[in-house]
Amino acid sequence: MRMYQFSAGLMALAIANGTSANAQEQRPEAAAADASNDSNDIVVTARRRDESIVDVPVSVTAVSGDQLQRANISSAADLARVAPEVRTYPVQGRQSTISFIIRGQIETSGLPTADPAVGLYFAEAVQARPQGSGKLFYDLNSIQVVSGPQGTLFGRNHTGGAILISPQAPKLGEVEGYAQAIYGNYDRREFQGALNLPLGDKVALRLAGNLTRRDGWLTNLVTGNELRTDHTDSFRASLLVEPSDQFRNVTIFDGFKGRSNDGGVTVIAVNPAINSPVNPLAVRLAALAAQQADRRRVAQFNDAPSRSSNYGVTNTSTLELGGVTLKNIFNYRWIRSDDTADAGLPINTLVQRVKVDAEQMSNEFQVSGTTLDERLDYIAGAYFFWEKATSTTFNSVFGSPFLVSPRDRATNESKSVFAQVDYHLNDKLSVTAGARYTIDDRGVYQYAESAPGVVSLNASKSATFKKPTWTLSLNYKPNEDTLLYVTNRRGYRSGGFNGGATTPATFTALRPEILTDYEAGFKTQGRLGDMRYRASLSAFHSVYDDIQRNVLTVLGTVPVRTLFNAAKARINGGQAELFVSPVRAIELTGFVGYTDAKYKEFNDGTLTGLPPFAYTPKWNYRFSGRVILPVSDDVGELSAQADYFHTSSVIRQDRPPFPGERIPGYGLLSGRITLDRIGGSNLRVSVFGTNLTNKTYYSAAQAFYTLPFGGLTGGVLGDPRMYGVEVGYRF
């Protein structure tokens, strides 16, 4: 109730005091323009309003829905292949639960007692927990990746960045949509489509969905079952009500339900110092030899079943009054997941089951417009977030009864107010200033067992964290299509609690993370004769204090995750992106990202040195080329695209790596050939492939090398060569 009263009061105040001219309408369907059309401009919402990408003084990558399809990007796990400085991480090896890393900012536990470093926003509303986030990529308008601390305009402060997913919005007065089907190897069957229906002159409904069925590409020799299967159902229903030019309301109901056998933790290295009757060295050496001989056949104690569901409703209302735009974004989301995994051995050394039950609600109210003879653009507002979540971990070591280790029942509440202005000093020079003040209230009840019926932790904690954050930048535009900028930003990630604690001594509170960022950048776009081009270049320096880090340790024989304030650090890096189309039939795209992250101080109670940052590649880059081949218009439009993506090596944890814990770098080659508008119709046929060279690589590693129930390092294999045929029809 407080949330509604809070927003209603702000809206009334804005209506009473709104006095500006020429409001900018903020519509969530504003998107990245497809590079294949004649327009060279890209519209983004990285500052919560529609702007050309060359007007935005931050590093932002925008990819349209069509570009995602041509690059064979079908899930959140693939996003790193089209965005610099991004890496994805399957949380505890689960393919539908994805954590994002940008500029070295990471949170891998997925527990509700701490917040992610990179925010995932769907239809402008944050999804606080990663469960079920992997299958949002269908019927999209665009995806935008905003790099660096987001402490002013986004509702949940994020030190690493934000990923903005914009679904296609309903359209008034049009019956249109598409349908497509995919058949691929491993018996992949995928059906996707959308239908836009006008319901009178003022109302429209858009229905969209995606169903995927795919056999596993790994075989578990212990059970005989397939691993890394995919069985997911996703749907979306969006209702637009636009009774006048001044008012617009969009309600989106979305849902996801998935089940799979995940697994696929293959043995990379074996610790010869661990040898016991319940964990024989010979068994691990045999598993290593067998998996080196055949990476598509593994032997693990269980099939790592995973079940998850994610349902949400988002309502966005926009009202224009006398040159002021008022906007309200409400969201409710309900998440369930149940995942089981083991150490990746054919014997019962460790079985871990994690169940999550979470619900969240948020409301954001904005006032925006332009005033002072269009010299001042402003946005201000208030934000409220509430979350209640339970995460329970069950552990069985060497066949012992399952222990609760631990159960977290967390309640999180965040309130903030914010404002940002852009003041144009003259036609070429402007300044940006923004600030946010956030109050986070967190509470948790934590329970754990050391033996069946023996309680080792039964306690509650609560804390309040308050921080100001800001954005300052100086922007220079020598012409309409060029921008130079320097910016300073402060980001903040709320404090919390060690959700992996199993004893009172380890049940500790976390201080907030603080990241101060300095960035300089250059953007330009235009034409040289018939050649279109777009380029951006940025460099940054970040100062990072009270870093929250998550490590896996053992208490007795029970594995626990410890979250603590580890360090101070500095991060330097940059990114460059280039698009060139020398003629309309040829498009060349590329990017390079560089991140050099170094700890200045680090203390987890055991380390004496300064480790590298976990899951932070120093380099990643992409080269892509698309060509429209000359064929008769009676045949259609024939095009071919090839993509090559490379990322350098990373380590598994923030400490000197044990054998196998340095994950090698890898490169992936993908391609697609499409015949569109076949015979003048709206029919399209494509053949596609990802990882065409069938590269063996690892997306993550399991750090069990020194643990008595492990004695190995396990690698989570990335997808092998995937290929198929896609048939689509637009209407």
XYZ file of C-alpha atoms in Angstrom:
731
model
C 0.000 0.000 0.000
C 2.864 2.368 0.792
C 4.119 1.987 -2.751
C 0.821 3.064 -4.322
C 0.435 6.021 -1.941
C 4.014 7.063 -2.633
C 3.541 7.002 -6.436
C 0.111 8.605 -6.344
C 1.420 11.501 -4.256
C 4.281 12.115 -6.664
C 1.963 12.027 -9.674
C -0.379 14.555 -8.082
C 2.549 16.826 -7.262
C 3.854 16.614 -10.827
C 0.451 17.448 -12.325
C 0.095 20.430 -10.043
C 3.526 21.815 -10.876
C 4.127 20.735 -14.484
C 5.315 23.764 -16.477
C 7.549 22.866 -19.391
C 7.405 22.708 -23.149
C 7.700 19.963 -25.739
C 7.714 16.824 -23.611
C 9.593 13.839 -24.945
C 7.354 10.820 -25.103
C 9.113 7.775 -23.641
C 7.937 4.578 -25.262
C 9.399 1.218 -24.379
C 9.246 0.020 -27.952
C 11.987 2.448 -29.025
C 14.745 0.215 -30.284
C 17.960 -0.332 -32.053
C 17.479 0.279 -35.742
C 18.312 -2.685 -37.913
C 21.632 -1.994 -39.577
C 20.398 -3.535 -42.800
C 17.906 -0.774 -43.541
C 18.735 2.585 -45.052
C 18.511 4.483 -41.770
C 21.899 4.899 -40.117
C 20.469 5.994 -36.784
C 19.922 3.809 -33.730
C 17.445 4.819 -31.062
C 18.179 3.650 -27.509
C 16.635 4.095 -24.054
C 19.836 3.850 -22.001
C 18.878 7.112 -20.222
C 15.191 6.180 -19.875
C 14.097 8.218 -22.888
C 14.297 7.795 -26.659
C 17.611 9.126 -28.005
C 19.958 8.582 -30.879
C 22.840 6.415 -29.765
C 25.269 9.197 -30.684
C 23.582 11.489 -28.146
C 24.168 9.137 -25.195
C 27.383 9.767 -23.209
C 27.772 6.182 -21.986
C 28.972 2.909 -23.503
C 25.882 1.193 -24.896
C 25.528 -1.640 -27.394
C 22.159 -1.991 -29.130
C 21.096 -5.037 -31.130
C 17.751 -5.363 -32.892
C 15.625 -8.485 -32.863
C 16.469 -9.180 -36.524
C 20.192 -8.833 -35.815
C 19.907 -11.298 -32.928
C 18.249 -13.806 -35.226
C 20.866 -13.436 -37.960
C 23.636 -13.965 -35.383
C 21.875 -17.125 -34.106
C 21.346 -15.647 -30.630
C 18.459 -17.570 -29.063
C 19.135 -17.385 -25.315
C 20.682 -15.114 -22.707
C 23.721 -17.403 -22.506
C 24.649 -16.339 -26.070
C 24.592 -12.590 -25.428
C 28.374 -12.302 -25.027
C 28.769 -13.101 -28.725
C 27.267 -9.734 -29.751
C 28.247 -7.363 -26.918
C 31.769 -6.335 -25.880
C 32.936 -6.722 -22.264
C 30.103 -9.160 -21.489
C 30.523 -12.707 -20.242
C 27.738 -15.053 -19.178
C 27.934 -17.646 -16.448
C 25.515 -20.555 -15.827
C 24.824 -20.347 -12.088
C 26.022 -23.652 -10.606
C 25.969 -25.105 -14.127
C 22.244 -24.461 -14.721
C 21.530 -23.455 -18.304
C 18.274 -21.543 -17.634
C 19.824 -19.547 -14.764
C 22.293 -17.059 -16.191
C 24.492 -14.577 -14.371
C 25.995 -11.698 -16.368
C 29.488 -10.255 -15.942
C 30.381 -6.799 -17.286
C 33.705 -5.055 -16.618
C 34.646 -7.619 -13.970
C 31.471 -7.162 -11.936
C 29.979 -10.514 -10.938
C 27.742 -12.238 -8.415
C 27.540 -15.993 -8.929
C 25.616 -17.372 -5.962
C 22.085 -16.486 -7.087
C 21.098 -16.215 -3.402
C 18.502 -13.646 -2.254
C 20.790 -12.345 0.497
C 22.839 -10.359 -2.041
C 22.125 -8.466 -5.273
C 23.497 -9.041 -8.779
C 26.201 -6.699 -10.056
C 24.567 -6.509 -13.505
C 20.852 -5.772 -13.721
C 18.531 -7.582 -16.100
C 15.539 -5.438 -17.120
C 12.564 -6.750 -19.053
C 10.148 -4.069 -20.312
C 11.944 -1.559 -18.045
C 11.369 -3.615 -14.861
C 14.236 -5.354 -13.083
C 14.344 -9.127 -12.697
C 16.190 -9.432 -9.404
C 16.905 -13.176 -9.509
C 18.432 -15.088 -12.434
C 16.255 -18.201 -12.276
C 14.378 -18.705 -15.548
C 16.119 -15.778 -17.256
C 17.664 -17.747 -20.096
C 14.680 -17.911 -22.489
C 13.510 -14.319 -22.963
C 14.915 -13.871 -26.464
C 11.886 -14.083 -28.757
C 9.628 -11.469 -30.395
C 12.023 -8.748 -29.304
C 12.372 -5.184 -30.443
C 15.912 -4.841 -29.129
C 18.469 -5.632 -26.476
C 20.691 -2.909 -25.098
C 23.784 -3.483 -22.968
C 24.720 -0.444 -20.894
C 28.224 -0.783 -19.436
C 29.513 0.705 -16.204
C 27.848 1.646 -12.911
C 24.139 2.429 -13.140
C 23.483 4.385 -9.982
C 21.192 7.178 -11.152
C 18.444 6.193 -13.578
C 17.955 2.491 -12.867
C 15.862 1.287 -9.959
C 18.290 -1.236 -8.546
C 21.809 0.107 -8.298
C 24.271 -1.964 -10.327
C 28.043 -1.609 -10.330
C 28.626 -3.509 -13.573
C 25.893 -2.376 -15.927
C 22.377 -3.128 -17.121
C 20.890 -5.327 -19.823
C 17.660 -3.904 -21.223
C 15.317 -6.321 -23.006
C 12.532 -4.614 -24.968
C 9.766 -6.885 -26.282
C 7.747 -5.967 -29.338
C 4.806 -3.792 -28.304
C 1.242 -4.088 -29.651
C 0.330 -1.874 -32.602
C -2.998 -0.163 -33.122
C -4.991 -0.880 -36.254
C -2.789 -3.690 -37.619
C -3.166 -7.428 -37.988
C 0.361 -8.681 -38.331
C 2.805 -11.162 -36.906
C 5.020 -14.075 -37.798
C 5.399 -17.807 -37.360
C 8.563 -19.850 -37.573
C 9.703 -23.401 -36.986
C 13.184 -24.825 -36.484
C 14.400 -28.359 -36.844
C 17.984 -29.124 -35.948
C 20.397 -31.738 -34.769
C 19.821 -33.466 -31.443
C 16.188 -33.538 -32.614
C 15.724 -29.850 -31.893
C 12.145 -28.742 -32.488
C 11.340 -25.117 -31.855
C 8.167 -23.222 -32.657
C 7.877 -19.474 -32.280
C 5.411 -16.845 -33.331
C 3.513 -13.659 -32.617
C 0.113 -12.266 -33.539
C -0.918 -8.609 -33.296
C -4.691 -8.069 -33.131
C -6.491 -4.698 -33.111
C -9.438 -4.644 -30.707
C -11.140 -1.539 -31.974
C -9.438 1.770 -32.699
C -7.915 2.276 -29.257
C -6.895 -1.210 -28.116
C -4.492 -3.826 -29.442
C -3.403 -7.237 -28.220
C -0.136 -8.989 -29.048
C 0.347 -12.671 -28.312
C 3.756 -14.329 -28.602
C 5.298 -17.613 -27.585
C 8.205 -19.984 -27.959
C 8.253 -23.759 -27.434
C 11.522 -25.686 -27.521
C 12.170 -29.412 -27.355
C 15.683 -30.766 -27.788
C 17.362 -34.018 -26.876
C 20.529 -33.931 -24.849
C 23.932 -33.880 -26.454
C 25.580 -35.713 -23.567
C 24.941 -39.242 -22.338
C 25.222 -40.214 -18.682
C 26.836 -43.664 -18.646
C 25.653 -44.288 -15.075
C 21.918 -43.808 -15.690
C 21.787 -44.187 -19.467
C 19.867 -40.907 -19.770
C 20.622 -37.847 -21.853
C 22.030 -34.682 -20.294
C 21.785 -31.044 -21.405
C 18.268 -31.489 -22.711
C 15.976 -28.534 -23.358
C 12.214 -28.578 -22.728
C 10.877 -25.045 -22.309
C 7.624 -23.177 -22.845
C 7.492 -19.381 -22.929
C 4.614 -17.044 -23.654
C 3.822 -13.341 -23.601
C 0.512 -11.451 -23.844
C 0.656 -7.663 -24.231
C -2.388 -5.383 -24.149
C -2.185 -1.776 -25.370
C -4.880 0.740 -24.446
C -4.454 4.177 -26.032
C -7.706 6.140 -25.677
C -6.052 9.424 -26.715
C -2.781 10.895 -27.899
C -2.061 11.899 -24.305
C -2.471 8.549 -22.522
C -1.012 5.133 -23.231
C -1.123 1.968 -21.123
C 0.634 -1.343 -21.845
C 0.176 -4.445 -19.707
C 2.447 -7.463 -20.311
C 1.880 -10.878 -18.812
C 4.814 -13.202 -19.436
C 5.579 -16.730 -18.367
C 8.278 -19.366 -18.589
C 8.347 -23.002 -17.562
C 11.275 -25.279 -18.196
C 12.671 -28.629 -17.301
C 15.901 -30.272 -18.330
C 18.704 -32.527 -17.317
C 21.661 -30.179 -17.002
C 24.836 -31.825 -15.779
C 27.763 -32.256 -18.104
C 30.418 -31.486 -15.494
C 33.394 -33.262 -17.039
C 36.631 -34.038 -15.230
C 39.458 -31.680 -16.228
C 42.059 -32.349 -13.524
C 42.462 -34.827 -10.647
C 44.077 -34.177 -7.271
C 46.326 -37.207 -6.533
C 46.576 -36.251 -2.829
C 42.942 -37.223 -2.195
C 42.398 -40.965 -2.011
C 39.908 -42.658 0.310
C 37.641 -45.711 0.306
C 34.612 -43.493 -0.427
C 36.414 -41.392 -3.040
C 39.072 -43.589 -4.671
C 41.719 -41.899 -6.782
C 41.413 -44.699 -9.344
C 37.764 -43.817 -10.007
C 38.612 -40.198 -10.707
C 41.554 -41.088 -12.936
C 39.335 -43.464 -14.895
C 36.687 -40.747 -15.263
C 39.333 -38.306 -16.511
C 40.650 -40.784 -19.092
C 37.177 -41.717 -20.313
C 36.074 -38.117 -20.708
C 39.265 -37.110 -22.488
C 38.560 -39.906 -24.956
C 34.931 -38.898 -25.546
C 33.638 -35.508 -24.404
C 30.058 -36.419 -25.302
C 29.811 -39.273 -22.783
C 30.091 -38.618 -19.067
C 29.637 -40.670 -15.911
C 27.962 -38.835 -13.055
C 25.915 -40.024 -10.096
C 22.660 -38.271 -11.093
C 21.178 -36.586 -14.146
C 21.192 -33.068 -12.621
C 17.450 -32.483 -13.096
C 16.431 -28.823 -13.266
C 12.925 -27.396 -12.981
C 12.081 -23.688 -13.076
C 9.199 -21.324 -13.679
C 9.061 -17.548 -13.939
C 5.843 -15.519 -14.285
C 5.444 -11.761 -14.312
C 3.073 -8.905 -15.023
C 4.293 -5.438 -16.003
C 2.073 -2.388 -16.423
C 3.410 0.838 -17.937
C 1.276 3.992 -18.084
C 2.324 7.162 -19.864
C 0.437 10.452 -19.578
C 1.264 13.765 -21.265
C 0.012 16.907 -19.548
C 0.940 20.389 -20.693
C 4.370 19.410 -21.926
C 5.163 17.148 -18.968
C 5.365 13.386 -19.434
C 4.340 11.259 -16.467
C 5.216 7.590 -16.487
C 4.548 4.775 -14.050
C 6.055 1.266 -14.294
C 4.633 -1.473 -12.067
C 5.924 -5.038 -11.980
C 5.192 -8.215 -10.078
C 7.223 -11.407 -10.596
C 7.008 -14.906 -9.145
C 9.895 -17.393 -9.504
C 10.330 -21.056 -8.614
C 13.282 -23.356 -9.244
C 14.470 -26.774 -8.109
C 17.916 -27.924 -9.265
C 20.083 -30.911 -8.393
C 23.762 -31.386 -9.181
C 26.727 -33.482 -8.093
C 30.517 -33.484 -8.255
C 30.541 -35.072 -11.714
C 31.670 -38.563 -10.662
C 30.031 -41.974 -11.122
C 30.065 -42.485 -7.344
C 28.025 -40.746 -4.669
C 30.476 -38.220 -3.227
C 28.294 -35.108 -3.276
C 24.691 -34.421 -4.219
C 23.427 -30.869 -3.854
C 19.867 -29.706 -4.350
C 18.877 -26.012 -4.371
C 15.260 -24.827 -4.214
C 14.304 -21.176 -4.695
C 10.895 -19.607 -4.130
C 10.818 -15.847 -4.725
C 8.411 -13.050 -5.447
C 9.137 -9.405 -6.120
C 7.159 -6.216 -6.669
C 8.384 -2.848 -7.878
C 6.946 0.501 -8.840
C 8.727 3.390 -10.521
C 7.257 6.816 -11.165
C 8.919 9.307 -13.549
C 8.393 12.930 -14.504
C 10.222 14.111 -17.614
C 10.229 16.872 -20.154
C 12.063 19.730 -21.799
C 12.063 23.357 -20.701
C 14.037 26.641 -20.902
C 13.493 26.955 -24.644
C 14.462 23.306 -25.138
C 17.844 23.852 -23.480
C 17.089 21.659 -20.468
C 15.984 18.010 -20.586
C 15.041 16.508 -17.244
C 13.807 13.331 -15.639
C 13.014 12.787 -11.959
C 11.142 10.219 -9.971
C 10.873 7.695 -7.192
C 11.322 3.951 -6.975
C 10.115 1.208 -4.645
C 11.176 -2.444 -4.670
C 10.068 -5.321 -2.437
C 11.196 -8.926 -2.490
C 10.531 -12.007 -0.404
C 12.564 -15.093 -1.224
C 13.507 -18.446 0.262
C 16.550 -20.383 -0.909
C 17.188 -23.838 0.545
C 20.304 -25.909 -0.090
C 20.264 -29.644 0.672
C 23.626 -31.451 0.758
C 24.406 -35.146 0.896
C 28.086 -36.064 1.238
C 29.234 -39.672 0.673
C 25.644 -40.930 0.738
C 24.740 -39.342 4.078
C 21.173 -38.136 4.743
C 20.431 -34.756 3.212
C 21.189 -31.799 5.465
C 19.706 -28.327 5.179
C 22.856 -26.314 4.553
C 21.488 -23.622 4.728
C 17.957 -22.192 4.301
C 17.703 -18.424 3.764
C 14.410 -16.570 4.132
C 15.122 -13.049 2.983
C 13.009 -9.917 2.781
C 14.474 -7.014 0.841
C 13.063 -3.533 0.404
C 14.571 -0.633 -1.504
C 13.375 2.973 -1.772
C 14.994 5.736 -3.765
C 14.475 9.134 -5.360
C 16.390 10.341 -8.399
C 16.800 13.211 -10.833
C 18.939 13.910 -13.880
C 19.210 16.940 -16.164
C 20.928 17.641 -19.466
C 21.618 21.328 -19.984
C 22.664 22.579 -23.422
C 25.167 25.407 -22.952
C 25.083 26.014 -26.692
C 24.425 24.053 -29.878
C 27.512 21.897 -29.363
C 28.260 21.701 -25.646
C 26.088 20.229 -22.885
C 26.454 18.960 -19.346
C 24.689 16.090 -17.620
C 24.164 15.890 -13.871
C 22.185 13.250 -12.040
C 21.862 11.900 -8.520
C 20.035 9.174 -6.647
C 19.600 8.478 -2.943
C 18.804 4.892 -1.984
C 17.721 3.258 1.267
C 17.920 -0.549 1.336
C 16.331 -2.506 4.190
C 17.320 -6.165 4.321
C 16.384 -8.943 6.672
C 17.075 -12.681 6.727
C 16.276 -15.716 8.827
C 18.876 -18.442 8.361
C 18.761 -22.098 9.402
C 21.321 -24.881 8.925
C 22.071 -28.396 10.152
C 25.406 -30.052 10.941
C 23.812 -33.521 11.232
C 20.264 -34.843 10.869
C 18.227 -33.027 13.498
C 21.281 -31.165 14.837
C 20.836 -27.418 14.316
C 24.062 -25.471 13.747
C 22.456 -22.112 12.901
C 19.071 -20.675 13.757
C 19.240 -16.883 13.701
C 17.913 -13.694 12.148
C 19.622 -10.497 11.093
C 18.507 -7.205 9.607
C 20.306 -4.106 8.419
C 19.719 -0.817 6.612
C 22.082 0.597 4.001
C 21.959 4.157 2.641
C 24.017 5.637 -0.162
C 23.996 8.535 -2.617
C 25.087 7.834 -6.186
C 25.584 10.168 -9.131
C 26.418 10.846 -12.785
C 28.326 13.838 -14.168
C 29.393 14.289 -17.770
C 30.561 16.923 -20.224
C 29.366 16.328 -23.783
C 30.594 17.926 -26.997
C 28.892 17.493 -30.379
C 30.817 19.196 -33.195
C 28.005 18.063 -35.505
C 24.756 16.099 -35.278
C 26.446 12.752 -35.910
C 29.487 12.987 -33.637
C 29.842 12.969 -29.841
C 32.818 13.314 -27.531
C 32.261 12.967 -23.792
C 33.887 12.522 -20.403
C 31.879 11.199 -17.494
C 32.182 10.340 -13.822
C 29.743 7.931 -12.188
C 29.315 6.452 -8.736
C 27.636 3.043 -8.421
C 26.543 1.199 -5.315
C 25.534 -2.398 -4.611
C 23.592 -2.897 -1.409
C 25.099 -4.665 1.550
C 23.615 -7.958 2.620
C 24.435 -11.176 4.435
C 26.474 -14.316 3.912
C 23.724 -16.544 2.550
C 25.978 -19.600 2.640
C 26.546 -19.420 6.415
C 25.992 -22.592 8.455
C 27.304 -21.399 11.856
C 26.840 -18.207 13.920
C 30.486 -17.284 13.334
C 30.046 -17.284 9.556
C 26.633 -15.584 9.588
C 28.096 -12.161 8.882
C 26.835 -8.963 7.307
C 28.237 -7.422 4.128
C 29.074 -3.792 3.597
C 27.893 -2.170 0.359
C 30.125 -2.198 -2.691
C 31.158 1.178 -4.062
C 32.474 1.719 -7.576
C 33.596 5.099 -8.912
C 34.007 5.186 -12.657
C 35.684 7.625 -15.062
C 35.007 7.213 -18.771
C 35.920 9.058 -21.952
C 34.306 8.231 -25.244
C 33.807 9.050 -28.901
C 30.883 8.163 -31.190
C 30.228 8.958 -34.808
C 28.009 7.862 -37.671
C 27.283 9.002 -41.185
C 27.878 8.408 -44.876
C 30.818 8.726 -47.205
C 29.137 8.594 -50.569
C 27.161 5.363 -50.591
C 29.070 3.951 -47.608
C 27.334 3.986 -44.229
C 29.395 3.770 -41.075
C 29.005 3.851 -37.320
C 31.830 3.756 -34.799
C 32.323 4.153 -31.071
C 35.341 4.078 -28.793
C 35.497 4.385 -25.019
C 38.045 3.954 -22.246
C 37.360 3.726 -18.525
C 39.080 3.678 -15.139
C 37.188 2.351 -12.114
C 38.010 2.455 -8.419
C 36.338 -0.393 -6.560
C 35.900 -0.585 -2.764
C 34.479 -3.236 -0.385
C 34.069 -5.780 -3.177
C 31.629 -8.564 -2.335
C 33.023 -11.943 -3.317
C 31.655 -15.475 -3.162
C 33.930 -18.495 -2.571
C 33.276 -22.200 -2.027
C 34.684 -23.670 1.192
C 34.111 -26.753 3.347
C 32.950 -26.832 6.951
C 33.645 -30.342 8.221
C 32.490 -32.304 5.199
C 29.732 -29.893 4.179
C 30.295 -27.536 1.203
C 29.326 -23.947 1.963
C 29.491 -20.728 -0.024
C 31.017 -17.793 1.787
C 30.157 -14.240 0.778
C 32.319 -11.492 2.231
C 33.812 -8.050 1.574
C 37.064 -9.052 0.003
C 39.011 -6.186 -1.357
C 39.817 -2.956 -3.061
C 40.668 -2.901 -6.743
C 41.122 -0.828 -9.821
C 39.764 -1.755 -13.241
C 40.950 -0.253 -16.518
C 39.626 -1.053 -19.940
C 37.714 0.000 -22.974
C 35.713 -1.089 -25.945
C 35.404 -0.252 -29.624
C 32.596 -1.042 -32.050
C 32.476 -0.543 -35.812
C 29.792 -0.979 -38.463
C 30.606 -0.355 -42.133
C 28.367 -0.885 -45.150
C 30.362 0.058 -48.258
C 27.336 -0.778 -50.425
C 23.841 -1.792 -49.404
C 24.582 -5.458 -50.138
C 27.553 -5.713 -47.757
C 27.682 -5.124 -43.996
C 30.743 -5.538 -41.799
C 30.503 -5.413 -38.007
C 33.040 -5.872 -35.251
C 33.922 -5.093 -31.682
C 36.767 -5.512 -29.249
C 36.580 -5.303 -25.458
C 39.495 -5.048 -23.021
C 39.360 -5.358 -19.234
C 42.379 -5.195 -16.938
C 41.191 -5.781 -13.370
C 43.680 -5.834 -10.507
C 43.165 -6.120 -6.776
C 44.944 -3.560 -4.626
C 43.957 -5.363 -1.423
C 42.451 -8.784 -0.902
C 41.803 -10.832 2.227
C 39.585 -13.891 2.564
C 41.382 -15.067 5.717
C 43.592 -17.559 3.865
C 45.191 -15.869 0.870
C 48.430 -13.937 1.033
C 48.627 -12.837 -2.594
C 46.443 -10.796 -4.923
C 44.471 -13.075 -7.253
C 43.072 -12.146 -10.671
C 39.388 -11.310 -11.033
C 37.185 -14.370 -11.525
C 35.412 -14.818 -14.875
C 36.903 -11.617 -16.289
C 38.496 -12.120 -19.715
C 41.140 -9.586 -20.618
C 40.085 -9.604 -24.283
C 37.058 -10.498 -26.312
C 36.252 -9.606 -29.893
C 33.854 -10.296 -32.720
C 34.017 -10.070 -36.503
C 30.849 -10.392 -38.562
C 30.085 -10.043 -42.234
C 26.818 -10.158 -44.115
C 26.323 -10.074 -47.859
C 23.160 -9.945 -49.963
C 23.855 -12.160 -52.962
C 22.686 -11.214 -56.472
C 19.645 -13.263 -57.423
C 16.507 -12.431 -59.354
C 13.730 -10.649 -57.499
C 11.475 -13.484 -58.651
C 13.583 -15.830 -56.526
C 13.756 -13.597 -53.453
C 16.563 -12.078 -51.397
C 19.505 -14.369 -50.709
C 21.900 -13.408 -47.919
C 24.741 -15.024 -46.013
C 26.270 -14.070 -42.680
C 29.307 -15.355 -40.809
C 30.293 -14.516 -37.211
C 33.475 -15.225 -35.302
C 33.678 -14.534 -31.568
C 36.693 -15.000 -29.316
C 37.221 -14.610 -25.584
C 40.450 -14.985 -23.637
C 40.967 -17.258 -20.633
C 39.481 -16.702 -17.170
C 39.874 -18.236 -13.733
C 37.124 -19.876 -11.679
C 37.545 -18.136 -8.318
C 39.252 -15.078 -6.846
C 42.365 -16.938 -5.769
C 45.380 -18.517 -7.468
C 43.854 -21.305 -9.547
C 44.305 -24.975 -8.804
C 44.890 -27.319 -11.773
C 42.087 -27.076 -14.304
C 40.553 -23.943 -12.777
C 41.916 -21.635 -15.459
C 39.310 -21.890 -18.195
C 41.043 -21.576 -21.579
C 40.010 -18.972 -24.088
C 38.107 -20.086 -27.140
C 36.737 -18.933 -30.470
C 33.367 -19.808 -31.983
C 32.401 -19.623 -35.652
C 28.737 -19.349 -36.614
C 26.895 -18.765 -39.864
C 23.520 -18.426 -41.555
C 22.256 -18.468 -45.147
C 18.771 -17.070 -45.722
C 16.448 -16.920 -48.702
C 13.826 -14.314 -47.847
C 10.702 -13.122 -49.663
C 10.669 -16.321 -51.685
C 8.929 -15.780 -55.018
C 7.704 -12.390 -53.854
C 5.984 -13.859 -50.798
C 6.642 -13.350 -47.087
C 8.175 -16.807 -46.729
C 11.718 -17.201 -45.422
C 13.994 -20.245 -45.225
C 17.362 -20.304 -43.441
C 20.054 -22.847 -42.758
C 22.252 -22.038 -39.780
C 24.984 -23.366 -37.575
C 26.764 -22.391 -34.361
C 30.191 -23.563 -33.233
C 30.730 -24.790 -36.772
C 34.224 -26.112 -36.022
C 32.826 -28.187 -33.114
C 35.199 -26.541 -30.675
C 35.429 -28.134 -27.222
C 35.303 -25.355 -24.644
C 34.095 -24.677 -21.118
C 31.617 -22.042 -20.006
C 32.399 -22.531 -16.304
C 34.350 -24.729 -13.893
C 33.491 -26.421 -10.602
C 36.203 -25.877 -7.985
C 36.326 -29.216 -6.136
C 40.078 -29.866 -6.455
C 41.008 -29.704 -2.732
C 37.668 -30.878 -1.328
C 37.364 -34.383 0.177
C 34.146 -35.121 -1.697
C 35.686 -33.857 -4.943
C 39.390 -34.152 -5.497
C 38.911 -32.869 -9.012
C 38.213 -29.830 -11.123
C 35.119 -30.187 -13.245
C 34.361 -28.186 -16.370
C 30.892 -27.233 -17.615
C 31.049 -27.938 -21.330
C 29.827 -25.360 -23.802
C 27.455 -26.345 -26.588
C 28.879 -28.428 -29.450
C 28.162 -27.806 -33.110
C 24.467 -27.018 -33.531
C 22.790 -26.679 -36.921
C 19.360 -26.712 -38.422
C 16.774 -25.361 -40.815
C 14.463 -22.464 -39.999
C 11.257 -21.688 -41.888
C 9.424 -18.460 -41.179
C 6.448 -16.532 -42.510
C 5.491 -12.899 -41.884
C 1.992 -11.556 -42.301
